[in-house]
Amino acid sequence: MAMVIKNNMAAQSALGELKKNNDKLGKDLKKVASGMKINGAGDDASGYSISERMRVQLRGLNQDNANAQNASSLLKTADGAISSTVDLLKTMKEKAINAANDTNTDKNRATIQKEIDQSIDQLEDNANVTFNNKTLFDGSVDVGDDVKQVIVKGLNSEWIDSSLQLVKDTYGISFNDDTASVKDIKLNFETGTGSALASAGTASLGGVTKELTLNISMDYYSDLVKTDPNGLAKGGYLDRTLSHEFTHAVMASNIRDFGSIQRRFCHLGRCESRIQGRFCKSWQC
C-alpha cells in the first residue's frame, strides 16, 4: 500500500499565529527593556528617522557639555597655579622687606633666604603645571610653525584686545558701539605693498562702512621673531603698527564718510593729517 502524506492545515495555521505572536512579544519586550517606543524602522519609519536625528543632536550636545566641563577644569587648574604664584610673590616681597630689617642677624637672613629659595622652586613648579599632559604656561599658545600662524595667534591672544582697549580709552569708541556699522575685520597677508607696513582697508556704501580688512605686509614682517611677544621684525614692532591701524578701522566703522574726512586733510605730497596726528604721503598712511 502506497504512503500518503497530508498537510495538517490547522496545525500550520496555529504555527503561523504562534510565530506572529512571538514576533510581537519580542518587539513589546524590547520596548519594555529599552523604555523607548521606537526601537527600529519597523516600529515607525518616519518616527524612527526623526528620533535618530534627535539622538545625533543629543550626542553632539552631550559632547559639547563634556568639552565645556573639560575647559572649565583646565581653567580651574590654571587659575589655581596663578593664584598660588600671586601668593608666593606677595610672600617673597614680604620676606625681602623683612630681610632688610637691621634687627635681623646674618643667620636670620640665611633662614629667610632658604624660604625664598623654596618659593622660587614653587614658582618653577607653577610655571610647569600641566593639564592632560598639556603645559599651560610655556608660551606655546603664541608660537606657530610659521610667521603667519604666529601673527594670527598673537592677534587672538593679546594684540586685538590691547589695540581695541587703547582705542576705547583714547577716543571713547569701539566696535561694540551702536554707531558701529561693522563689528569684525578680515585679515589679509600681502606682499609688494611698497612702504606700507599695514593698512586698514574699507569698503563702503553711501558713506557707511560695510567691510573692513586688516592688511599686513609680509615684505616687512616675514622675518618676525616668533618668540617675541610684541612681534619684533625689520618693520618694527607689529603690535604698535596694529594699534594704529585698528584706530583707523574703529573710526571707519563709527564715523560716516570717514574716508572723505581723511582725504580732506591729506592731499598730495607731505601734509599734516589732523585726523591721525602724524605726517603721511597719502590719506591711507
Coordinates of C-alpha atoms in Angstrom, one line a residue:
M1 CA 0.0 0.0 0.0
A2 CA 1.4 3.4 -1.0
M3 CA 2.3 6.1 1.6
V4 CA 0.1 9.2 1.5
I5 CA 1.3 12.4 3.1
K6 CA -1.3 15.0 4.0
N7 CA -0.9 18.6 5.3
N8 CA -2.3 19.5 8.7
M9 CA -3.7 22.9 7.8
A10 CA -5.0 23.6 11.3
A11 CA -1.5 23.0 12.7
Q12 CA 0.2 25.2 10.1
S13 CA -2.3 28.0 10.8
A14 CA -1.7 27.7 14.5
L15 CA 2.1 27.7 14.0
G16 CA 1.8 30.8 11.9
E17 CA -0.2 32.6 14.5
L18 CA 2.3 31.5 17.2
K19 CA 5.2 33.0 15.1
K20 CA 3.4 36.3 14.7
N21 CA 2.6 36.4 18.4
N22 CA 6.2 35.6 19.3
D23 CA 7.5 38.4 17.0
K24 CA 5.0 40.9 18.5
L25 CA 6.0 39.7 22.0
G26 CA 9.7 40.2 21.1
K27 CA 9.1 43.8 20.0
D28 CA 7.0 44.6 23.0
L29 CA 9.7 43.1 25.3
K30 CA 12.3 45.2 23.5
K31 CA 10.3 48.3 24.2
V32 CA 9.9 47.4 27.8
A33 CA 13.6 46.7 28.2
S34 CA 14.7 49.9 26.4
G35 CA 12.0 52.1 27.7
M36 CA 11.6 53.5 24.2
K37 CA 8.5 53.4 22.0
I38 CA 10.5 53.3 18.7
N39 CA 13.5 50.8 18.5
G40 CA 13.7 50.3 14.8
A41 CA 12.4 51.4 11.4
G42 CA 9.8 48.6 11.6
D43 CA 8.1 50.3 14.6
D44 CA 7.6 53.6 12.8
A45 CA 9.7 54.5 9.8
S46 CA 9.2 58.3 9.8
G47 CA 9.2 58.4 13.6
Y48 CA 12.5 56.4 13.6
S49 CA 14.1 58.9 11.2
I50 CA 13.1 61.8 13.4
S51 CA 14.3 60.1 16.6
E52 CA 17.7 59.2 15.0
R53 CA 18.2 62.9 14.1
M54 CA 17.4 63.8 17.6
R55 CA 19.8 61.2 19.0
V56 CA 22.6 62.6 16.9
Q57 CA 21.8 66.1 18.2
L58 CA 21.7 64.9 21.8
R59 CA 25.0 63.1 21.4
G60 CA 26.5 66.3 20.0
L61 CA 25.1 68.4 22.8
N62 CA 26.4 65.9 25.4
Q63 CA 29.9 66.1 23.8
D64 CA 29.6 69.9 23.9
N65 CA 28.8 69.7 27.5
A66 CA 31.8 67.4 28.1
N67 CA 34.1 69.8 26.2
A68 CA 32.9 72.7 28.3
Q69 CA 33.5 70.8 31.5
N70 CA 37.0 69.9 30.4
A71 CA 37.7 73.5 29.5
S72 CA 36.3 74.6 32.9
S73 CA 38.6 72.1 34.6
L74 CA 41.6 73.4 32.6
L75 CA 40.8 77.0 33.6
K76 CA 40.4 76.0 37.3
T77 CA 43.8 74.3 37.1
A78 CA 45.4 77.4 35.5
D79 CA 43.6 79.7 38.0
G80 CA 45.0 77.6 40.9
A81 CA 48.5 77.9 39.6
I82 CA 48.1 81.7 39.0
S83 CA 46.6 82.2 42.5
S84 CA 49.5 80.3 44.0
T85 CA 52.0 82.3 42.1
V86 CA 50.5 85.6 43.2
D87 CA 50.5 84.5 46.8
L88 CA 54.1 83.3 46.5
L89 CA 55.2 86.7 45.1
K90 CA 53.4 88.5 47.9
T91 CA 55.2 86.3 50.4
M92 CA 58.6 86.8 48.7
K93 CA 58.2 90.6 48.8
E94 CA 57.3 90.4 52.5
K95 CA 60.3 88.3 53.2
A96 CA 62.6 90.6 51.2
I97 CA 61.4 93.6 53.2
N98 CA 61.8 91.6 56.4
A99 CA 65.4 90.7 55.5
A100 CA 66.2 94.4 55.1
N101 CA 65.4 94.9 58.8
D102 CA 68.6 95.7 60.7
T103 CA 67.3 93.8 63.7
N104 CA 67.9 90.6 61.8
T105 CA 71.2 88.7 62.1
D106 CA 73.0 87.1 59.2
K107 CA 71.7 83.8 60.5
N108 CA 68.1 85.2 60.3
R109 CA 68.7 86.4 56.8
A110 CA 70.1 83.0 55.8
T111 CA 66.9 81.4 57.1
I112 CA 64.8 83.9 55.1
Q113 CA 66.8 83.2 52.0
K114 CA 66.0 79.5 52.3
E115 CA 62.3 80.3 52.5
I116 CA 62.7 82.5 49.4
D117 CA 64.6 79.7 47.5
Q118 CA 61.7 77.3 48.3
S119 CA 59.2 79.9 47.0
I120 CA 61.3 80.2 43.8
D121 CA 61.2 76.4 43.3
Q122 CA 57.4 76.5 43.8
L123 CA 57.2 79.2 41.2
E124 CA 59.0 76.9 38.8
D125 CA 56.5 74.2 39.5
N126 CA 53.6 76.5 38.9
A127 CA 55.1 77.5 35.6
N128 CA 55.3 73.9 34.5
V129 CA 51.8 73.0 35.6
T130 CA 50.0 70.7 33.1
F131 CA 46.5 69.6 32.2
N132 CA 46.2 66.3 30.3
N133 CA 49.9 66.5 29.6
K134 CA 49.5 69.9 28.1
T135 CA 51.7 72.6 29.6
L136 CA 49.6 75.7 30.3
F137 CA 52.2 78.4 30.8
D138 CA 55.0 77.7 28.4
G139 CA 54.0 80.4 25.9
S140 CA 53.3 77.9 23.2
V141 CA 49.8 79.5 22.6
D142 CA 51.6 82.4 20.9
V143 CA 54.2 80.3 18.9
G144 CA 53.3 78.8 15.5
D145 CA 55.0 76.8 12.8
D146 CA 55.4 79.9 10.5
V147 CA 55.2 83.7 10.8
K148 CA 51.6 83.9 9.7
Q149 CA 50.5 81.5 12.4
V150 CA 52.4 83.5 15.0
I151 CA 50.7 86.7 13.9
V152 CA 47.2 85.0 14.0
K153 CA 47.9 83.6 17.5
G154 CA 49.2 87.0 18.6
L155 CA 46.1 88.7 17.4
N156 CA 43.8 86.2 19.1
S157 CA 45.7 86.1 22.4
E158 CA 46.5 89.8 23.0
W159 CA 47.1 92.2 20.2
I160 CA 43.4 92.7 19.2
D161 CA 42.2 93.2 22.8
S162 CA 45.0 95.6 23.7
S163 CA 44.6 97.6 20.5
L164 CA 40.8 98.0 20.9
Q165 CA 41.2 98.9 24.5
L166 CA 43.7 101.6 23.6
V167 CA 41.3 103.0 21.0
K168 CA 38.4 102.9 23.6
D169 CA 40.5 104.6 26.2
T170 CA 41.8 107.3 23.8
Y171 CA 38.8 108.1 21.6
G172 CA 35.9 106.5 23.5
I173 CA 34.7 104.4 20.6
S174 CA 34.7 100.7 19.8
F175 CA 33.2 98.0 17.6
N176 CA 30.6 97.4 20.2
D177 CA 29.0 100.9 19.9
D178 CA 25.6 101.2 18.4
T179 CA 27.0 103.5 15.8
A180 CA 29.4 100.8 14.5
S181 CA 28.3 99.6 11.1
V182 CA 30.9 96.8 11.1
K183 CA 31.9 94.7 14.1
D184 CA 34.5 92.4 12.6
I185 CA 37.5 92.7 10.4
K186 CA 39.1 90.3 7.9
L187 CA 42.8 89.5 7.9
N188 CA 44.9 89.6 4.8
F189 CA 48.6 89.0 4.3
E190 CA 50.0 90.7 1.2
T191 CA 53.4 91.4 -0.5
G192 CA 54.7 94.1 -2.8
T193 CA 52.9 96.9 -0.9
G194 CA 55.6 99.5 -1.2
S195 CA 56.2 101.5 2.0
A196 CA 53.0 100.5 3.9
L197 CA 53.7 98.3 6.9
A198 CA 50.0 97.6 7.3
S199 CA 46.7 99.2 6.4
A200 CA 43.0 99.1 7.3
G201 CA 41.1 98.6 4.1
T202 CA 37.5 99.7 3.9
A203 CA 34.5 99.0 1.6
S204 CA 31.6 101.5 2.0
L205 CA 28.2 102.1 0.6
G206 CA 26.7 105.6 0.8
G207 CA 29.4 106.7 3.2
V208 CA 28.7 103.8 5.6
T209 CA 31.5 101.3 6.0
K210 CA 30.3 97.8 5.1
E211 CA 33.5 95.8 5.3
L212 CA 36.9 96.1 6.9
T213 CA 40.2 94.4 6.0
L214 CA 43.4 94.4 8.1
N215 CA 46.2 94.1 5.5
I216 CA 49.7 93.1 6.9
S217 CA 52.7 93.5 4.6
M218 CA 54.9 90.3 4.7
D219 CA 57.6 92.4 3.0
Y220 CA 58.3 93.9 6.4
Y221 CA 57.1 91.1 8.8
S222 CA 58.3 87.9 7.1
D223 CA 61.3 87.9 9.5
L224 CA 59.2 88.4 12.6
V225 CA 60.8 86.9 15.7
K226 CA 58.4 84.1 16.6
T227 CA 59.2 84.2 20.3
D228 CA 58.9 88.0 20.7
P229 CA 55.5 88.9 22.4
N230 CA 55.4 92.2 20.6
G231 CA 56.1 90.9 17.1
L232 CA 59.6 92.3 16.5
A233 CA 60.7 92.5 12.9
K234 CA 62.6 94.8 10.5
G235 CA 59.3 96.7 10.2
G236 CA 59.4 97.4 13.9
Y237 CA 57.0 96.0 16.5
L238 CA 53.9 94.7 14.8
D239 CA 51.7 95.3 17.8
R240 CA 52.3 99.1 17.6
T241 CA 51.5 99.1 13.9
L242 CA 48.3 97.1 14.5
S243 CA 47.2 99.6 17.2
H244 CA 47.5 102.4 14.7
E245 CA 45.5 100.5 12.0
F246 CA 42.8 99.4 14.4
T247 CA 42.3 103.1 15.3
H248 CA 41.6 103.7 11.6
A249 CA 39.3 100.6 11.5
V250 CA 37.2 101.5 14.5
M251 CA 36.9 105.1 13.3
A252 CA 35.8 104.0 9.9
S253 CA 33.2 101.7 11.5
N254 CA 31.8 104.5 13.7
I255 CA 32.2 107.7 11.6
R256 CA 30.1 108.3 8.5
D257 CA 32.1 109.3 5.4
F258 CA 35.4 108.7 7.3
G259 CA 37.3 108.2 4.0
S260 CA 36.3 111.6 2.7
I261 CA 37.3 113.2 6.1
Q262 CA 40.8 111.7 5.7
R263 CA 41.1 112.9 2.1
R264 CA 40.0 116.4 3.1
F265 CA 43.1 116.8 5.3
C266 CA 45.6 114.7 3.4
H267 CA 46.3 116.0 -0.1
L268 CA 49.1 115.2 -2.5
G269 CA 52.7 115.5 -1.1
R270 CA 53.6 115.7 2.5
C271 CA 50.9 117.2 4.7
E272 CA 49.7 117.1 8.3
S273 CA 46.8 114.8 8.9
R274 CA 44.6 116.3 11.6
I275 CA 42.7 113.0 11.9
Q276 CA 45.8 110.9 12.5
G277 CA 48.1 113.5 14.1
R278 CA 51.1 112.4 12.0
F279 CA 52.7 113.1 8.7
C280 CA 51.8 110.9 5.7
K281 CA 52.2 110.8 1.9
S282 CA 48.6 109.7 1.2
W283 CA 45.3 109.5 3.1
Q284 CA 46.0 105.8 3.7
C285 CA 49.0 106.3 5.9

